[in-house]
mmCIF file with all atom_site columns, C-alpha atoms in Angstrom:
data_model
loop_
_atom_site.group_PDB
_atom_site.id
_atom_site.type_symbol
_atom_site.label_atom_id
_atom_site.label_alt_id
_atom_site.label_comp_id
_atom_site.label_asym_id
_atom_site.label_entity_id
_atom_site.label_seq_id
_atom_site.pdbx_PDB_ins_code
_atom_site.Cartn_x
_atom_site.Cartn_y
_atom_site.Cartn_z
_atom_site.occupancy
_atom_site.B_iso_or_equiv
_atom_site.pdbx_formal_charge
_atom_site.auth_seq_id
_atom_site.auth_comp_id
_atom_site.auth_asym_id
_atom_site.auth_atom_id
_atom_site.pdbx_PDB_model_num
ATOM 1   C CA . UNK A 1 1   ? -14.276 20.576 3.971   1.00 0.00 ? 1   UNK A CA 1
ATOM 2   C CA . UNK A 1 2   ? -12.036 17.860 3.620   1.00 0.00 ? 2   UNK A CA 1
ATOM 3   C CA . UNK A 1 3   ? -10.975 16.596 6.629   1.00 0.00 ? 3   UNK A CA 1
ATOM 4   C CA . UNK A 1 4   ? -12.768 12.948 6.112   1.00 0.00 ? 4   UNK A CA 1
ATOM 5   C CA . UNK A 1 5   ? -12.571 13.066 2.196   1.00 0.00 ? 5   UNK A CA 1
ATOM 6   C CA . UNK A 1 6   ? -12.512 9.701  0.746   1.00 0.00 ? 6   UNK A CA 1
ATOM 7   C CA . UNK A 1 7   ? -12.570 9.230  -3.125  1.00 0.00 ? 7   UNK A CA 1
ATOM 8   C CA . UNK A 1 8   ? -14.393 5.770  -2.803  1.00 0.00 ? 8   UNK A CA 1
ATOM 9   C CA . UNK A 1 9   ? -17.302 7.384  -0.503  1.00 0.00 ? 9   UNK A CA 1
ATOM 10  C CA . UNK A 1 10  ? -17.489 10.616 -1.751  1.00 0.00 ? 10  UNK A CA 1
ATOM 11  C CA . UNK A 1 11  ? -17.038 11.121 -5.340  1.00 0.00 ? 11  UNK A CA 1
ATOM 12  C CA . UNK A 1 12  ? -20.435 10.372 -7.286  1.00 0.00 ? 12  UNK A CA 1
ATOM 13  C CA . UNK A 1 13  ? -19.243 10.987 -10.932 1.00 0.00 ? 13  UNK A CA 1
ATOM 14  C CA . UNK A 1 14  ? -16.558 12.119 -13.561 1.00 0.00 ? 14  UNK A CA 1
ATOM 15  C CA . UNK A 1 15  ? -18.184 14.245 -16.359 1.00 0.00 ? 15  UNK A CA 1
ATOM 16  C CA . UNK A 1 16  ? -16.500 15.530 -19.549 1.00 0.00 ? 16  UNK A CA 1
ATOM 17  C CA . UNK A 1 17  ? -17.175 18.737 -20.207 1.00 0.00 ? 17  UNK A CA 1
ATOM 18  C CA . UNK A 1 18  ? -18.285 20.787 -23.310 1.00 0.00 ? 18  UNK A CA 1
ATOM 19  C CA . UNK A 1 19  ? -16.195 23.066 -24.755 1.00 0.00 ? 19  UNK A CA 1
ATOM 20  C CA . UNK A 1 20  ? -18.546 25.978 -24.029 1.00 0.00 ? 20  UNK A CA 1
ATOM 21  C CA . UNK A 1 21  ? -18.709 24.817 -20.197 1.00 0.00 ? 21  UNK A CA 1
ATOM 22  C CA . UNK A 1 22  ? -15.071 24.762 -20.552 1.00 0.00 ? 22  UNK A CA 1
ATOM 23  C CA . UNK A 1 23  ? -14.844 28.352 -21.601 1.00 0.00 ? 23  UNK A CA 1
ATOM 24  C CA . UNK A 1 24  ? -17.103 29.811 -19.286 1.00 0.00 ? 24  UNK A CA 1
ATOM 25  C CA . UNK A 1 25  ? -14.432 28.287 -16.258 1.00 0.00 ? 25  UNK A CA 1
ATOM 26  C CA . UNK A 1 26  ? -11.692 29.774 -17.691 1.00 0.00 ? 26  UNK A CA 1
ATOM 27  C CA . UNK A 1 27  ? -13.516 33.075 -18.081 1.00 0.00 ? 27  UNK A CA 1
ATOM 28  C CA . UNK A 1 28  ? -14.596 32.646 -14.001 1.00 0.00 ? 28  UNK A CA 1
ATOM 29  C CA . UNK A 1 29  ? -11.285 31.817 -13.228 1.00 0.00 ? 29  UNK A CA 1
ATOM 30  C CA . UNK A 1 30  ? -9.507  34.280 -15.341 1.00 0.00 ? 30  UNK A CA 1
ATOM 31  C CA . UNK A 1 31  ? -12.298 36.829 -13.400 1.00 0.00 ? 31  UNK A CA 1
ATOM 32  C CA . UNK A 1 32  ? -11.284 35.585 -10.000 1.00 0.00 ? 32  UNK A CA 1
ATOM 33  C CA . UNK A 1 33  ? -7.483  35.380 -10.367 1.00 0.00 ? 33  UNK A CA 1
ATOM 34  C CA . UNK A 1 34  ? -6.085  37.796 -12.895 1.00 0.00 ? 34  UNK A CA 1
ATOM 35  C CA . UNK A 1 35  ? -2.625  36.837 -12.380 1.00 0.00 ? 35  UNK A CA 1
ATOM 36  C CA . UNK A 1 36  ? -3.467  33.288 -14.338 1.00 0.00 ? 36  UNK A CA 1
ATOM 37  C CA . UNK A 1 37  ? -3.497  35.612 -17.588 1.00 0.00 ? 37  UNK A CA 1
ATOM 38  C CA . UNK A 1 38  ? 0.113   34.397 -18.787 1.00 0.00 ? 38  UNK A CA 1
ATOM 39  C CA . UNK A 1 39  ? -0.046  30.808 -17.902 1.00 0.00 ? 39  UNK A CA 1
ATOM 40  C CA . UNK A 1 40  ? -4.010  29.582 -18.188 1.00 0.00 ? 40  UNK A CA 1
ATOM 41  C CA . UNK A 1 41  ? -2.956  27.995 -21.204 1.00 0.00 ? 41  UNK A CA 1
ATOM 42  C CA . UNK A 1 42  ? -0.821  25.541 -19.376 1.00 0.00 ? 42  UNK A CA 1
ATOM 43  C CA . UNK A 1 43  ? -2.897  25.199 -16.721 1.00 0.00 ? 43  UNK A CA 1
ATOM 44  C CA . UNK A 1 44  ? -5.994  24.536 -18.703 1.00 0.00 ? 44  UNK A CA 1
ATOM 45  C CA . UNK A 1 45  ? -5.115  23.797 -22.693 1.00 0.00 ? 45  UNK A CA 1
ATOM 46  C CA . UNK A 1 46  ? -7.934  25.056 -25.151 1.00 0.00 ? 46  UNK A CA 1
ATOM 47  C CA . UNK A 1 47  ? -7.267  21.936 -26.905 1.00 0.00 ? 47  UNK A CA 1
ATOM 48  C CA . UNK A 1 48  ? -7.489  19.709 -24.260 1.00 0.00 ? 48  UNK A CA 1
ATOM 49  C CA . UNK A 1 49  ? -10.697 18.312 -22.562 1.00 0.00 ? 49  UNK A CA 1
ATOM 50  C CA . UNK A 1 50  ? -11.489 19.049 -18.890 1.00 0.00 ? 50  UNK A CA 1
ATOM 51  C CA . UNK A 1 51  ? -13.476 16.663 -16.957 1.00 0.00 ? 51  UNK A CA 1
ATOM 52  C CA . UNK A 1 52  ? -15.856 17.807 -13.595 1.00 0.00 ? 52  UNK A CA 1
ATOM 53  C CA . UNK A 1 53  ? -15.618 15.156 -10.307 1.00 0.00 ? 53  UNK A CA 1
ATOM 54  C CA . UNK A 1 54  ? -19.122 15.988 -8.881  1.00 0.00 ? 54  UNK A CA 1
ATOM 55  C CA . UNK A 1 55  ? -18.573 14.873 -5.460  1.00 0.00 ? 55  UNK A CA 1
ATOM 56  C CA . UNK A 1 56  ? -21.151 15.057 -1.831  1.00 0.00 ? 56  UNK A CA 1
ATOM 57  C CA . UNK A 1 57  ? -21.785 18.285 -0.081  1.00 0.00 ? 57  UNK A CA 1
ATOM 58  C CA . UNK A 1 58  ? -22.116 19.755 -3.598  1.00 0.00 ? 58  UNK A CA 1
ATOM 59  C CA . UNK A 1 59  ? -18.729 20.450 -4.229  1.00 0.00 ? 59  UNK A CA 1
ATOM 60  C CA . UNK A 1 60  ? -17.034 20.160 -7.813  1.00 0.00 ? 60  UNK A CA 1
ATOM 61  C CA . UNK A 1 61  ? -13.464 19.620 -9.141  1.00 0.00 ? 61  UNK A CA 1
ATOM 62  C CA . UNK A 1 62  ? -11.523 20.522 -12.556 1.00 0.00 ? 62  UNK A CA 1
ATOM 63  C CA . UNK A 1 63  ? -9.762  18.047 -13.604 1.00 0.00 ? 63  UNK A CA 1
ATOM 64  C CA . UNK A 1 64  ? -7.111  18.390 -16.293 1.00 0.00 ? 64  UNK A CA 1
ATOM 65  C CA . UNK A 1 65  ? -6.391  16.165 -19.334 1.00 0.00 ? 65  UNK A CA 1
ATOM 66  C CA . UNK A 1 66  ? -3.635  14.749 -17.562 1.00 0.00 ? 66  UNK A CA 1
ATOM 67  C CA . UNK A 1 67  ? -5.775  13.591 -14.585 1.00 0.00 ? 67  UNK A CA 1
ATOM 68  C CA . UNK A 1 68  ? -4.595  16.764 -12.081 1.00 0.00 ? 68  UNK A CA 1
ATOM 69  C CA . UNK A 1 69  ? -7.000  18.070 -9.683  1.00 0.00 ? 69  UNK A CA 1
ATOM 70  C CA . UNK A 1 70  ? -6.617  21.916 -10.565 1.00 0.00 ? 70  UNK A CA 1
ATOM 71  C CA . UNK A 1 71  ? -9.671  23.771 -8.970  1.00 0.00 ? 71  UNK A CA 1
ATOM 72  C CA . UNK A 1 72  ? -12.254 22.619 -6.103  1.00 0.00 ? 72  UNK A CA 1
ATOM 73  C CA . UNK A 1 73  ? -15.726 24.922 -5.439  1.00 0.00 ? 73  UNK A CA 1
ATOM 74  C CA . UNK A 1 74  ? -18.834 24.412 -2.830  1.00 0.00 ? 74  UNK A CA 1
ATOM 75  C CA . UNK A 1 75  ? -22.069 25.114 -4.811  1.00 0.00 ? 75  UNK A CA 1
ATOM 76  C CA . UNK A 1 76  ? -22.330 28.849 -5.957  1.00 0.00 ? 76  UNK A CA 1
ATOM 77  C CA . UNK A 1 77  ? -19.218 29.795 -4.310  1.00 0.00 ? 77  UNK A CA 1
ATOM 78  C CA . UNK A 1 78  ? -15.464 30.643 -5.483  1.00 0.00 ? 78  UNK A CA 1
ATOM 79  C CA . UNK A 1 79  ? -13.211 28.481 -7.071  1.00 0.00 ? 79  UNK A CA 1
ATOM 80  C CA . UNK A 1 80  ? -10.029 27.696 -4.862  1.00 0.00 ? 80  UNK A CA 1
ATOM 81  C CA . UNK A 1 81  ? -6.520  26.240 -6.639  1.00 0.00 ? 81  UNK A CA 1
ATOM 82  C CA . UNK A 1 82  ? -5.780  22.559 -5.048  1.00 0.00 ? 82  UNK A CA 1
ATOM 83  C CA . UNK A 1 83  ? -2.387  23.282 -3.195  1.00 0.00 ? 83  UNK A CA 1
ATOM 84  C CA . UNK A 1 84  ? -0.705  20.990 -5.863  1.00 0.00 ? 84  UNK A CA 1
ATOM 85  C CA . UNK A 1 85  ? -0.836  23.339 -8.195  1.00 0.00 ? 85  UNK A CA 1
ATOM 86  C CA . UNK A 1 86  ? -0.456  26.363 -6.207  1.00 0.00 ? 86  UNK A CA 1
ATOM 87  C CA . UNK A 1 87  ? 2.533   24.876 -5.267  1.00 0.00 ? 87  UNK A CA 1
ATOM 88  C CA . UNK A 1 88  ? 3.080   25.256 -9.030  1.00 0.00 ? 88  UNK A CA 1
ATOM 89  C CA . UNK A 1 89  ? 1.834   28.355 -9.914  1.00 0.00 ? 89  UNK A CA 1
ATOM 90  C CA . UNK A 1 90  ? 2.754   30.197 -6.285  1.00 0.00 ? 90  UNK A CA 1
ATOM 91  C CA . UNK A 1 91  ? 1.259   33.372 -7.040  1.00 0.00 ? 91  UNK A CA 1
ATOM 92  C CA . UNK A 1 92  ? -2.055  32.325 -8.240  1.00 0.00 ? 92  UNK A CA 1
ATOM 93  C CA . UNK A 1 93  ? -3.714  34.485 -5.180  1.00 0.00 ? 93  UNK A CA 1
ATOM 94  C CA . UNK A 1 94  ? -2.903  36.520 -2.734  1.00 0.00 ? 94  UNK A CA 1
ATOM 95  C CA . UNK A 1 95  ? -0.605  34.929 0.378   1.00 0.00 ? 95  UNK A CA 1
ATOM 96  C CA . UNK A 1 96  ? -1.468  35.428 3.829   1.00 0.00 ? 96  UNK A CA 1
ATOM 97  C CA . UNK A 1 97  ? 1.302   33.704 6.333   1.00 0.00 ? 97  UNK A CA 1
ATOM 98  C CA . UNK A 1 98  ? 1.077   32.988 9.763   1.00 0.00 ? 98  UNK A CA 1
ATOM 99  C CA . UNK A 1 99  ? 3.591   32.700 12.396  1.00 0.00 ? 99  UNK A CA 1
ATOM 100 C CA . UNK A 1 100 ? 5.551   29.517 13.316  1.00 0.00 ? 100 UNK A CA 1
ATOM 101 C CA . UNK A 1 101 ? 3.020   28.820 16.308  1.00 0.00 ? 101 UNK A CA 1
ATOM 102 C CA . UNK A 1 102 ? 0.074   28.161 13.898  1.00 0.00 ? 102 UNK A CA 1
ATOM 103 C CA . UNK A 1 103 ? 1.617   25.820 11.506  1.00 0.00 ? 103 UNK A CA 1
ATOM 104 C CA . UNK A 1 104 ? 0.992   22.649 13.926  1.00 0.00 ? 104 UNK A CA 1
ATOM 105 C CA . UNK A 1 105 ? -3.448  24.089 14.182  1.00 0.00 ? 105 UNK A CA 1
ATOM 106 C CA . UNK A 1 106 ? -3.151  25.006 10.111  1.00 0.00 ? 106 UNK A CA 1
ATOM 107 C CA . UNK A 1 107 ? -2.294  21.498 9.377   1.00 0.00 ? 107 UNK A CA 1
ATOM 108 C CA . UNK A 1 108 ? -4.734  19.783 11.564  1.00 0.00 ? 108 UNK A CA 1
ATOM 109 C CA . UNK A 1 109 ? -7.192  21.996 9.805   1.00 0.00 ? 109 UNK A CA 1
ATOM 110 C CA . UNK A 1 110 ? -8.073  24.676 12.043  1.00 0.00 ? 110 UNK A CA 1
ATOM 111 C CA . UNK A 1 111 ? -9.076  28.089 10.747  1.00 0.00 ? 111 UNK A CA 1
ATOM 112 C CA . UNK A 1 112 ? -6.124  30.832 10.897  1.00 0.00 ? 112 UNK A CA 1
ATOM 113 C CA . UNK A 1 113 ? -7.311  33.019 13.876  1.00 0.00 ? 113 UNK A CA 1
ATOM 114 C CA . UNK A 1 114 ? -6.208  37.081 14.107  1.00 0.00 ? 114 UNK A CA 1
ATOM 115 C CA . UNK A 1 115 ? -3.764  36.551 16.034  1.00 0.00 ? 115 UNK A CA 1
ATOM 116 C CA . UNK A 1 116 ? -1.406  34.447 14.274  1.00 0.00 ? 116 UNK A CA 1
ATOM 117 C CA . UNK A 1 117 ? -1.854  36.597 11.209  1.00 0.00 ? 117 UNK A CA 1
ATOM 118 C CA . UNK A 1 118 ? -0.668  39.902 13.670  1.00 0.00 ? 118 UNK A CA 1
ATOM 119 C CA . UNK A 1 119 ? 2.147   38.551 15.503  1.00 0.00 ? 119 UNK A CA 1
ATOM 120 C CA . UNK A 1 120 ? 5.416   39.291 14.559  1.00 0.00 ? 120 UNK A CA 1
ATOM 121 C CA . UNK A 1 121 ? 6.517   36.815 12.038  1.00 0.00 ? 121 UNK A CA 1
ATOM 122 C CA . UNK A 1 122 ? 3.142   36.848 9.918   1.00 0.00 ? 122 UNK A CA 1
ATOM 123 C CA . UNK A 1 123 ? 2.475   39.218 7.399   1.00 0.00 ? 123 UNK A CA 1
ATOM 124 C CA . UNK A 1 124 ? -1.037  39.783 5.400   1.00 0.00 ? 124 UNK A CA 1
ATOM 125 C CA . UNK A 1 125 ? -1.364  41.095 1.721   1.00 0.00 ? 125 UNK A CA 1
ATOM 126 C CA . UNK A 1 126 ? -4.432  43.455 2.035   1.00 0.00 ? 126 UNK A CA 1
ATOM 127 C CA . UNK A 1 127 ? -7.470  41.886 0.793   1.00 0.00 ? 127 UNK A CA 1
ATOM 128 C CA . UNK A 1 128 ? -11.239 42.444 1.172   1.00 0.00 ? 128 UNK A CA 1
ATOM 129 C CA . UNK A 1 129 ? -13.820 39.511 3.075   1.00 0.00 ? 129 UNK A CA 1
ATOM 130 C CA . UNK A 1 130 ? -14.657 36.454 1.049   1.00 0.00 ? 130 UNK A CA 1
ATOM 131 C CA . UNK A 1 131 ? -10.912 36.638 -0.644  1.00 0.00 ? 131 UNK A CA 1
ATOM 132 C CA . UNK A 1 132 ? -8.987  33.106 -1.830  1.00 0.00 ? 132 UNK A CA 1
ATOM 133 C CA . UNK A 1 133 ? -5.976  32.596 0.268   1.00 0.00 ? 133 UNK A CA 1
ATOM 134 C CA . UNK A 1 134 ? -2.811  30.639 0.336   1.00 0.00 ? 134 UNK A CA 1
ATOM 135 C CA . UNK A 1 135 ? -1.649  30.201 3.684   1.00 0.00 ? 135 UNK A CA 1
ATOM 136 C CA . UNK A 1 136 ? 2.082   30.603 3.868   1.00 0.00 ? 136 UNK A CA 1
ATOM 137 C CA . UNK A 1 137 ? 4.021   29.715 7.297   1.00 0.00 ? 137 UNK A CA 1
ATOM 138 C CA . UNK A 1 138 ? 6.845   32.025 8.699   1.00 0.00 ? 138 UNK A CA 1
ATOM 139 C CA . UNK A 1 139 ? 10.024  30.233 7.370   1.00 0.00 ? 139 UNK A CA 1
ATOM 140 C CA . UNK A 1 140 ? 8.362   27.549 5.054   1.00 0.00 ? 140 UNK A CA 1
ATOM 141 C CA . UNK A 1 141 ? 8.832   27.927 0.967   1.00 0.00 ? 141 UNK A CA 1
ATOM 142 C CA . UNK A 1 142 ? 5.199   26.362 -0.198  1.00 0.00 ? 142 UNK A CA 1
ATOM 143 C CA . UNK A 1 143 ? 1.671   27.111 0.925   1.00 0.00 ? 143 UNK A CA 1
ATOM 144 C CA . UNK A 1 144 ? 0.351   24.823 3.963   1.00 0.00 ? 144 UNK A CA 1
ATOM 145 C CA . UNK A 1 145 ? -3.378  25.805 2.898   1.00 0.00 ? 145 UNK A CA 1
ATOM 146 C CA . UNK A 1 146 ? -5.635  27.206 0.909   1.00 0.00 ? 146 UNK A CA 1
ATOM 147 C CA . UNK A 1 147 ? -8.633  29.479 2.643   1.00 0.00 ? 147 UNK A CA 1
ATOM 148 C CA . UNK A 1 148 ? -11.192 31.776 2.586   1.00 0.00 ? 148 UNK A CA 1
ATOM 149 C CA . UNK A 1 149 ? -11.268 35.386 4.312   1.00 0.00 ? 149 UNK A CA 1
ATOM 150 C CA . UNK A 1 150 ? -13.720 35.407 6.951   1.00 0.00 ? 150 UNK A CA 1
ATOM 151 C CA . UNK A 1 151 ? -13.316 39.600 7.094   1.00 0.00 ? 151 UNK A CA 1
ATOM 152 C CA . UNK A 1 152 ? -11.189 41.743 5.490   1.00 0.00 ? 152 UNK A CA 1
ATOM 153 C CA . UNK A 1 153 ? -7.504  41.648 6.570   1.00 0.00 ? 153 UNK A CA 1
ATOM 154 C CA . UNK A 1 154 ? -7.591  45.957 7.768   1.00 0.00 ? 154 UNK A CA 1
ATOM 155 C CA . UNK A 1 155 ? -10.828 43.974 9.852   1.00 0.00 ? 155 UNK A CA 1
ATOM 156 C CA . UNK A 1 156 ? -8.152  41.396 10.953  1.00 0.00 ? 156 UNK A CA 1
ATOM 157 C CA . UNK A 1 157 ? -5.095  43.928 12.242  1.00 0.00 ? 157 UNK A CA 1
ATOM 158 C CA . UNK A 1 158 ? -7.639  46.598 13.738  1.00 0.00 ? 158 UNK A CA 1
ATOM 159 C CA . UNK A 1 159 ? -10.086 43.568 15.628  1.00 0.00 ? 159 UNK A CA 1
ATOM 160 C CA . UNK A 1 160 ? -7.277  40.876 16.568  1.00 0.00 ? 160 UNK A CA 1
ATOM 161 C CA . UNK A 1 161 ? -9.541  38.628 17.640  1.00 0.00 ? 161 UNK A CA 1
ATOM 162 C CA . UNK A 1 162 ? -11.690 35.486 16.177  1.00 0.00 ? 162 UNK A CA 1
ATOM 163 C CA . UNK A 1 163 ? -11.530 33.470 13.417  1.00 0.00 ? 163 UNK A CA 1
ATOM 164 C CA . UNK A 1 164 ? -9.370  35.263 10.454  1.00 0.00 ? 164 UNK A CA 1
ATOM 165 C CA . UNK A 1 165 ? -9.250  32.545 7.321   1.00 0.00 ? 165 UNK A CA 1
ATOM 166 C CA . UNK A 1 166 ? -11.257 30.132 7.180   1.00 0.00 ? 166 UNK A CA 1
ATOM 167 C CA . UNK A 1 167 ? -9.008  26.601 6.345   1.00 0.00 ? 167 UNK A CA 1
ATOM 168 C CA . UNK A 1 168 ? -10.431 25.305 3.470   1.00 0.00 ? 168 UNK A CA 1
ATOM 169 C CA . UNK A 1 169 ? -8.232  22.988 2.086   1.00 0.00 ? 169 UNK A CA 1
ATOM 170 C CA . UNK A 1 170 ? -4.714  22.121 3.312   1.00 0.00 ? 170 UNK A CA 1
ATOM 171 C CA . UNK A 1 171 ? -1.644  19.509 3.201   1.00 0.00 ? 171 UNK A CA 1
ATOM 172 C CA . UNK A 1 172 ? -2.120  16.210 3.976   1.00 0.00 ? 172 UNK A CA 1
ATOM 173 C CA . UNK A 1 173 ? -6.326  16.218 3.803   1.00 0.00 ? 173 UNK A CA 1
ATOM 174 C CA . UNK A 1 174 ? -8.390  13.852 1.194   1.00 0.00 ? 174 UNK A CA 1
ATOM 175 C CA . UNK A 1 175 ? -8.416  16.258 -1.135  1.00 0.00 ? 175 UNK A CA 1
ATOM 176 C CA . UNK A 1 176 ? -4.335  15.980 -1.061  1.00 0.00 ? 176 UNK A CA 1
ATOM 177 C CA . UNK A 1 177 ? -4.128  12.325 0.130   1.00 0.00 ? 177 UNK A CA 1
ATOM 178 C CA . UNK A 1 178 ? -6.398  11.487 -3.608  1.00 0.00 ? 178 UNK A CA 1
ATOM 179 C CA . UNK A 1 179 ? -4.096  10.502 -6.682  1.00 0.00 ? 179 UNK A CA 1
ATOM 180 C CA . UNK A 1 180 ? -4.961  11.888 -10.068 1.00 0.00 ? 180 UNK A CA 1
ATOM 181 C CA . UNK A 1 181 ? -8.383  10.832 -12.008 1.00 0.00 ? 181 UNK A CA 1
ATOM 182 C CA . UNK A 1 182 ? -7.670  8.049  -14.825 1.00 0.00 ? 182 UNK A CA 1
#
């Protein structure tokens, strides 16, 4: 998704939201990740105004008061941290990590296949299909992507084969490379 991100060519517009749009995020993302409960307030302030980067391919991003890129979505779809702050806020979703063979395809963007989430060295948190993902690496402290669950990780042990996570966003891509919105 953001393999060729470039700020200059793909970002259309910064928008300032209204409080009321600004609630209705929080309630999504308080929905879709229940362990933000104790910290959303630091994440996202009440008292502080979030802005919307409405960028090509239909995908928008939260951006804080400060000028952090805090959540990314695709149209309709979930929400998914930036890996800045899940680097912050670790347990934000549930971690899937892959053996040290993968982490060379992770950060070239590849999707996670089966495989590297069975072989010894990788563990999986049980989660059902269409499940937010951080992408941890056997040996490595901080998340080397952020993904989507293709099928369900009991799918993933019992079929071993095919794509597992799909690698939505992950270090070192334009969505990393960009510097925080004046």
């Amino acid at each position: 998704m953001f393999k060729k991100f470039d700020e200059k060519d793909h970002v259309s517009g910064v928008t300032q939201l209204k409080s009321s749009v600004q609630k209705g995020i929080r309630t999504k993302l308080l929905e879709q990740f229940p362990h933000l409960d104790d910290c959303m307030n630091q994440i996202l302030p009440k008292k502080e105004n979030l802005r919307v980067m409405r960028c090509h391919d239909h995908i928008e991003i939260i951006v804080g008061a400060s000028g952090e890129l805090l959540f990314f979505k695709q149209r309709e779809g979930p929400y998914f941290p930036t890996l800045r702050l899940l680097h912050k806020y670790p347990f934000i979703c549930p971690w899937e990590q892959v053996d040290r063979g993968a982490i060379r395809f992770v950060l070239s963007g590849a999707n996670i296949m089966c495989p590297g989430l069975t072989s010894p060295g990788a563990k999986m948190t049980p989660v059902p299909k269409n499940s937010v993902v951080a992408i941890m690496a056997e040996g490595k402290e901080h998340a080397l992507a952020v993904g989507l669950t293709s099928i369900s990780t009991e799918e993933i042990a019992k079929v071993n084969k095919g794509i597992g996570v799909e690698n939505i966003h992950y270090l070192n891509d334009g969505l990393w490379q960009m510097k925080p919105v004046k």
